[in-house]
C-alpha positions as semicolon CSV with decimal commas, in nm:
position;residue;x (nm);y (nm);z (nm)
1;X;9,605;-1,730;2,535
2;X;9,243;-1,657;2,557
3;X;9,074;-1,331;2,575
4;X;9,014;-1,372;2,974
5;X;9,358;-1,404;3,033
6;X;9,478;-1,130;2,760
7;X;9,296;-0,895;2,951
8;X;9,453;-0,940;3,255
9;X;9,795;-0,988;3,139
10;X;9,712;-0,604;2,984
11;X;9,530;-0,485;3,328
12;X;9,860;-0,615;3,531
13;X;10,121;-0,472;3,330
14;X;10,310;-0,126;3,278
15;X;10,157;-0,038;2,955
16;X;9,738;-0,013;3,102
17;X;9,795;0,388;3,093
18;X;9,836;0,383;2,756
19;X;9,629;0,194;2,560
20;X;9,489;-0,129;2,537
21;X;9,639;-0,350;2,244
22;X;9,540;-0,327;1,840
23;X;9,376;-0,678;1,784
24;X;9,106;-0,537;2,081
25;X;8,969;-0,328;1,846
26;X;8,902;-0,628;1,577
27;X;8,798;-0,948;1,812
28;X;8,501;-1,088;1,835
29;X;8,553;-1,204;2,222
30;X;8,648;-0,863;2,297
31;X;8,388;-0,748;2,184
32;X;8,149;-1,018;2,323
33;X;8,322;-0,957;2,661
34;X;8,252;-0,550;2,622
35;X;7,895;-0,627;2,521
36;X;7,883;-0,909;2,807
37;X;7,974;-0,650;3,082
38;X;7,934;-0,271;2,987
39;X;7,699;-0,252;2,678
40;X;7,428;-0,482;2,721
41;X;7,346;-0,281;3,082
42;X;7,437;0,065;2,955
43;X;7,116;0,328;2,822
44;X;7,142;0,349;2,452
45;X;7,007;0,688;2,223
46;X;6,684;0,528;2,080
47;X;6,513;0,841;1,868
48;X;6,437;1,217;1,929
49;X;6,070;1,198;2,111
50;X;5,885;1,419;1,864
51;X;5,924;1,117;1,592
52;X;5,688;0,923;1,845
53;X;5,474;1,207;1,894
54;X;5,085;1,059;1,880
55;X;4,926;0,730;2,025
56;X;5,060;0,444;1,818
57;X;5,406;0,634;1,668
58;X;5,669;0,374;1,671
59;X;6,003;0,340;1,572
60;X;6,252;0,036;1,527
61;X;6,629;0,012;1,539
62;X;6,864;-0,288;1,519
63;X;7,122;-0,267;1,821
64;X;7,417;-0,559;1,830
65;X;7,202;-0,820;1,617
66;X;6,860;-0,741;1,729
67;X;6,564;-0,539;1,625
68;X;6,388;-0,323;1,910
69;X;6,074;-0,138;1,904
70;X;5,928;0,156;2,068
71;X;5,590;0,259;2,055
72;X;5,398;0,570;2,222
73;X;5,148;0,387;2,428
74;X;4,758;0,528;2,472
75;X;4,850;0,721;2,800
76;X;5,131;0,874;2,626
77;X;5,384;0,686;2,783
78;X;5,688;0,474;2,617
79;X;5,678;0,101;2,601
80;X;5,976;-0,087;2,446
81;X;6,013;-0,435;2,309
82;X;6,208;-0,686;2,122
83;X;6,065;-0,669;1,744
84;X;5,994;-1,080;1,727
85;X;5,708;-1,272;1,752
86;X;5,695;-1,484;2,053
87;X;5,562;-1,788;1,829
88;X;5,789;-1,813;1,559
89;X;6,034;-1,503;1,603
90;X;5,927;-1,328;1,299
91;X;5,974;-0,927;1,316
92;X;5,623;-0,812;1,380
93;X;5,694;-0,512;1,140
94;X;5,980;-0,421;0,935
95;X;5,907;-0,070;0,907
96;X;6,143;0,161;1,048
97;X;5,886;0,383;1,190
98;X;5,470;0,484;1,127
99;X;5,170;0,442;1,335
100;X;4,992;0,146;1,425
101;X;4,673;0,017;1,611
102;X;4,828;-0,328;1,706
103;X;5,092;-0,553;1,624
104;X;5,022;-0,872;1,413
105;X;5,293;-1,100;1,304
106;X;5,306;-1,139;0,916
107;X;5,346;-1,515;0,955
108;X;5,065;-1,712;1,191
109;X;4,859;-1,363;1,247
110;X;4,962;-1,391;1,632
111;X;4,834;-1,061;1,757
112;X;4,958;-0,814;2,030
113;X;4,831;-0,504;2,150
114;X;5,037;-0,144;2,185
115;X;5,195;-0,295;2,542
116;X;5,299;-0,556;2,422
117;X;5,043;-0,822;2,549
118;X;4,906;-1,139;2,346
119;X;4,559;-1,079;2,211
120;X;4,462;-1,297;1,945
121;X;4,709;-1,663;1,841
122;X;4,599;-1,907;1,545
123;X;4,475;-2,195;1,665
124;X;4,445;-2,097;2,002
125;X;4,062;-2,014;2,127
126;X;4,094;-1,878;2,469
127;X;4,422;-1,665;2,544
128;X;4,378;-1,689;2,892
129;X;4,431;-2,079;2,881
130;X;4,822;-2,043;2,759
131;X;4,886;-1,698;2,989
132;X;5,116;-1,946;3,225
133;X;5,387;-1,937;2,867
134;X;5,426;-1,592;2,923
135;X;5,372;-1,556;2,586
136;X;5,367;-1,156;2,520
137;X;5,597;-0,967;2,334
138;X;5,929;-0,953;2,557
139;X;6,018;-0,595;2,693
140;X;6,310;-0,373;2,740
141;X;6,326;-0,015;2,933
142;X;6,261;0,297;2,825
143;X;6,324;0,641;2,902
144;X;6,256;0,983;2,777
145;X;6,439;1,248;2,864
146;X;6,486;1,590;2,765
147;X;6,369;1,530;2,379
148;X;6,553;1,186;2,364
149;X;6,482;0,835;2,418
150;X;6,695;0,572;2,524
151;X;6,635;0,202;2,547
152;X;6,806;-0,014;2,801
153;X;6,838;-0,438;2,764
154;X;6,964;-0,546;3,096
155;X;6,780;-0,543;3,470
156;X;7,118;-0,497;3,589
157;X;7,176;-0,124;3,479
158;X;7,479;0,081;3,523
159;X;7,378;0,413;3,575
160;X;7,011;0,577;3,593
161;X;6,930;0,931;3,545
């Protein structure tokens, strides 16, 4: 039986009340599925604000296999990211938090300013030329609220303050 129809053997029966079975807790396609449908469009605690308190404060956290990043922007404003290099998919720092100025990957020196956009690419002259590859660092929302941030990965969000 495969986890699609597990689940609705368990939603159709007697026993949904209760609890949902053991192995739940330890399978991967559970979890997948959970991810899949509730997690991956859910708001997640990021950091306490004050630890990105100045222009350039950023902060990076691994949630369900990747690395995100969140940097205090020059208008004091929150901008989120994946941590990866859009060239290669190196993490463009492996710091867990600091300031910074810009972003450079450690690899190919591909560099990106604090919002995420392309500035600078070995071996390519004129950034402008390659803007149609979209080729800036890939973004995620962000809120802050009350003291906390929260990241979110999905367009298709679940609830919204």
């Amino acid at each position: 039986m495969d986890v699609n129809d597990a689940i609705k053997k368990f939603l159709n029966s007697k026993n949904n009340n209760i609890a949902p079975p053991g192995w739940v807790y330890t399978s991967k396609d559970w979890f997948n599925l959970e991810f899949k449908n509730f997690f991956s469009r859910s708001w997640h605690f990021f950091c306490l604000s004050h630890e990105l308190d100045k222009y350039g404060s950023f902060r990076n956290r691994n949630f369900y296999n990747k690395n995100y990043l969140v940097i205090r922007d020059k208008n004091g404003g929150l901008r989120a990211f994946i941590n990866s290099c859009k060239h290669r998919g190196a993490p463009l720092t492996d710091q867990k938090c600091g300031r910074m100025k810009s972003l450079v990957c450690p690899y190919h020196k591909w560099g990106y300013n604090l919002e995420g956009k392309l500035l600078n690419a070995l071996g390519i002259e004129n950034i402008e030329d390659v803007v149609e590859y979209d080729l800036n660092m890939t973004s995620v929302k962000v809120e802050e609220e009350a003291g906390l941030v929260f990241i979110n990965f999905s367009e298709k969000i679940i609830f919204h303050h």
